[in-house]
Amino acid sequence: MDATIAVSEPGVNVVLQKAIALAHAASSDTATWGPFQVGYSASVALSGGVAVLENAPANKLDLNNVNVAGSVSAFFTFDLGLILPTICIPPFQVCVDIPFIGNVCTPQFCIPWPSVHVAVNLPFAFGLSASFGFRVDDLGTKWGIVLLIDPFSARFDLTPMGPLIIAAIQNEVSNTLGSIPLIGGLIAGLVNTVIGAFSGVLTPILGAFSSLINLVLSLLDLLNVNIPYTLLTFDKTQTFVPTNIPLLGDAPVNMTLALLQAEVLDRELLAEGQLA
Amino acid sequence: MDFLNSQHLTSQNGFVHLFHDAGDFTYFASVSDYVQCKPGIITVQKAGTAVGKGMQHEVVFHWDKSARAFVPREEDMRKTIQQNDFVMFRFCRAEPGQPTCFILGQRGDKVEFDSRRLRTQQAFTHFFLTAGEHSYHMGRGIYQISVTDHREFAVEEHKARASDAVVIIVNGGDPSLKHAKIVTGQTIIWAVEKGENVSIEGEAYKPRT
């Protein structure tokens, strides 16, 4: 005896949207590039997306245009002393005649460049599409139709973050140096030196941010190639009630769903079971 | 923030000692009376130079992180100067973790000068980096220094102001200027005309709001 349950494409979308609405994750890392220490964390959340069923023999679910939105929070710490040359101020000697000592010239002060800490929050958003295959798993007392994502790597462009980071560093370094007297005319050049040093490591830093975002995406069950995502479940024991007007003594009948198969037909997900 | 204390020298300070007498003197910068440092030598040759007409010489210390000691430049380890010349002891760039120190000079076993106890014909300098109201005590008196942020001036105006050092003449613990008004980047020289055991010790600091 067989039983067939069909879930329409809109029905699959309803189920998936619930999963997508719950999909958010975060992770963090730290690393050093030259004189720049960077601590960074990424968080992502999914929304939207349209599931399209592909008929057998493909038997696939394509999830298109999922919005991935999130942010990278990063802090950059660097010791200006590792980047800037030694500068002693004032650039001129100030000499004063003190009759009982002599013509005393004040000592120059060589600036101990401070450390700079810059924190930035960098929002990002991109679209993601992925394909899933179907499999039926024995989940003990239930059968589960699970989705298996095809391996993927989200492609997105973080280069717009570069100018934002550079502007934040430029601003903080300018403010820090601005508090030091007698170097006003040098500040622009000193800031350029710092930005020049930072530009050399910007690409690997953005690469690390990309890797972290991919890692965070992989923390989401739905997008993890190693974690089957259970889309639908069916109890192995199904209770059937007589369809006629119940007569006295016609009790519900429990039947076992011995096997289950899943395939896509006419853009419907068909679950075909054998009852025993 | 500026740390103003002639008993604890930082890279913002200088200490001046005038050498009256001819002879060999040893000197060193130390963080403690209990720490032995390799001394430098200053030989003072006899000369007929009058007080106030001598030349300035410099001894520049840097903090040696590995030795955890202040070390003079190689060329300062042995200096020869003339009678009534004076030496400005100062520091090059401050290293992270650099402690404060004092400068001690000896002739044989006798202490010739000690920056913690300023006396006649010595001077202490401080380069002001932080705007605000500083107060310090010298002897029993408390005195003020108002420091205006350089950003409140046009560049040229600030440069002109910073080109003047303020000299406070100290006589018996009494400063010639009770309330100094300066700008960041300016240096004050406390020059002791007459006095013993003089020190300039910062009391309170209020940033400008």
mmCIF file of C-alpha atoms in Angstrom, chain A residues 122-222:
data_model
loop_
_atom_site.group_PDB
_atom_site.id
_atom_site.type_symbol
_atom_site.label_atom_id
_atom_site.label_comp_id
_atom_site.label_asym_id
_atom_site.label_seq_id
_atom_site.Cartn_x
_atom_site.Cartn_y
_atom_site.Cartn_z
ATOM 1 C CA LEU A 122 31.571 47.993 8.121
ATOM 2 C CA PRO A 123 28.166 46.880 6.926
ATOM 3 C CA PHE A 124 27.847 44.657 3.862
ATOM 4 C CA ALA A 125 25.091 43.010 1.860
ATOM 5 C CA PHE A 126 25.084 40.680 -1.105
ATOM 6 C CA GLY A 127 22.909 38.151 -2.847
ATOM 7 C CA LEU A 128 23.525 34.437 -2.513
ATOM 8 C CA SER A 129 22.275 31.521 -4.587
ATOM 9 C CA ALA A 130 22.787 27.867 -3.805
ATOM 10 C CA SER A 131 21.594 24.454 -5.018
ATOM 11 C CA PHE A 132 20.427 21.614 -2.822
ATOM 12 C CA GLY A 133 19.872 17.942 -3.443
ATOM 13 C CA PHE A 134 17.304 15.818 -1.577
ATOM 14 C CA ARG A 135 17.860 12.756 0.557
ATOM 15 C CA VAL A 136 15.628 10.714 2.837
ATOM 16 C CA ASP A 137 17.160 10.058 6.246
ATOM 17 C CA ASP A 138 16.028 7.613 8.897
ATOM 18 C CA LEU A 139 15.674 9.769 11.979
ATOM 19 C CA GLY A 140 14.612 6.990 14.346
ATOM 20 C CA THR A 141 10.858 7.391 14.833
ATOM 21 C CA LYS A 142 10.613 9.651 11.807
ATOM 22 C CA TRP A 143 11.661 9.874 8.208
ATOM 23 C CA GLY A 144 13.232 13.124 7.240
ATOM 24 C CA ILE A 145 13.568 14.731 3.848
ATOM 25 C CA VAL A 146 16.821 16.600 4.128
ATOM 26 C CA LEU A 147 18.480 19.160 1.941
ATOM 27 C CA LEU A 148 22.133 18.706 1.023
ATOM 28 C CA ILE A 149 23.754 21.870 -0.211
ATOM 29 C CA ASP A 150 26.125 21.631 -3.132
ATOM 30 C CA PRO A 151 29.534 22.943 -2.110
ATOM 31 C CA PHE A 152 29.716 26.643 -2.792
ATOM 32 C CA SER A 153 31.767 29.676 -1.988
ATOM 33 C CA ALA A 154 29.930 32.935 -1.630
ATOM 34 C CA ARG A 155 31.331 35.523 -3.973
ATOM 35 C CA PHE A 156 31.153 39.101 -2.850
ATOM 36 C CA ASP A 157 33.162 42.250 -3.172
ATOM 37 C CA LEU A 158 34.470 43.942 -0.048
ATOM 38 C CA THR A 159 36.585 46.516 -1.862
ATOM 39 C CA PRO A 160 34.121 49.339 -0.965
ATOM 40 C CA MET A 161 35.229 48.778 2.647
ATOM 41 C CA GLY A 162 38.765 49.894 1.766
ATOM 42 C CA PRO A 163 38.076 53.646 1.507
ATOM 43 C CA LEU A 164 35.965 53.543 4.685
ATOM 44 C CA ILE A 165 38.785 51.934 6.668
ATOM 45 C CA ILE A 166 41.366 54.293 5.225
ATOM 46 C CA ALA A 167 39.190 57.322 6.042
ATOM 47 C CA ALA A 168 38.740 56.142 9.642
ATOM 48 C CA ILE A 169 42.491 55.582 10.065
ATOM 49 C CA GLN A 170 43.299 58.898 8.403
ATOM 50 C CA ASN A 171 40.910 60.704 10.733
ATOM 51 C CA GLU A 172 42.216 59.072 13.913
ATOM 52 C CA VAL A 173 45.879 59.525 12.997
ATOM 53 C CA SER A 174 45.238 63.188 12.101
ATOM 54 C CA ASN A 175 43.516 63.766 15.441
ATOM 55 C CA THR A 176 46.298 62.016 17.342
ATOM 56 C CA LEU A 177 49.059 63.927 15.605
ATOM 57 C CA GLY A 178 47.091 67.168 15.807
ATOM 58 C CA SER A 179 47.418 67.114 19.576
ATOM 59 C CA ILE A 180 51.222 67.314 19.283
ATOM 60 C CA PRO A 181 52.492 70.881 19.020
ATOM 61 C CA LEU A 182 54.892 72.177 16.392
ATOM 62 C CA ILE A 183 54.354 69.450 13.814
ATOM 63 C CA GLY A 184 51.342 71.057 12.121
ATOM 64 C CA GLY A 185 53.139 71.417 8.812
ATOM 65 C CA LEU A 186 54.271 67.795 8.917
ATOM 66 C CA ILE A 187 50.954 66.164 9.766
ATOM 67 C CA ALA A 188 49.728 65.677 6.181
ATOM 68 C CA GLY A 189 52.983 63.953 5.224
ATOM 69 C CA LEU A 190 52.997 61.812 8.370
ATOM 70 C CA VAL A 191 49.391 60.734 7.772
ATOM 71 C CA ASN A 192 50.315 59.838 4.192
ATOM 72 C CA THR A 193 53.184 57.716 5.496
ATOM 73 C CA VAL A 194 50.789 55.787 7.725
ATOM 74 C CA ILE A 195 48.208 55.372 4.950
ATOM 75 C CA GLY A 196 50.975 54.273 2.576
ATOM 76 C CA ALA A 197 52.021 51.580 5.045
ATOM 77 C CA PHE A 198 48.411 50.523 5.552
ATOM 78 C CA SER A 199 47.576 50.405 1.835
ATOM 79 C CA GLY A 200 50.183 47.676 1.456
ATOM 80 C CA VAL A 201 48.259 45.375 3.775
ATOM 81 C CA LEU A 202 44.688 46.384 2.894
ATOM 82 C CA THR A 203 44.154 43.622 0.311
ATOM 83 C CA PRO A 204 45.138 40.748 2.629
ATOM 84 C CA ILE A 205 43.042 42.306 5.408
ATOM 85 C CA LEU A 206 39.956 42.422 3.165
ATOM 86 C CA GLY A 207 40.767 38.845 2.127
ATOM 87 C CA ALA A 208 40.727 37.827 5.786
ATOM 88 C CA PHE A 209 37.376 39.554 6.231
ATOM 89 C CA SER A 210 36.022 37.603 3.212
ATOM 90 C CA SER A 211 37.269 34.323 4.654
ATOM 91 C CA LEU A 212 35.624 35.104 7.965
ATOM 92 C CA ILE A 213 32.299 35.921 6.281
ATOM 93 C CA ASN A 214 32.462 32.589 4.394
ATOM 94 C CA LEU A 215 33.248 30.871 7.676
ATOM 95 C CA VAL A 216 30.278 32.530 9.359
ATOM 96 C CA LEU A 217 28.024 31.457 6.474
ATOM 97 C CA SER A 218 29.206 27.898 6.937
ATOM 98 C CA LEU A 219 28.114 28.108 10.580
ATOM 99 C CA LEU A 220 24.524 28.318 9.362
ATOM 100 C CA ASP A 221 23.034 24.797 9.236
ATOM 101 C CA LEU A 222 21.201 25.554 6.021
#
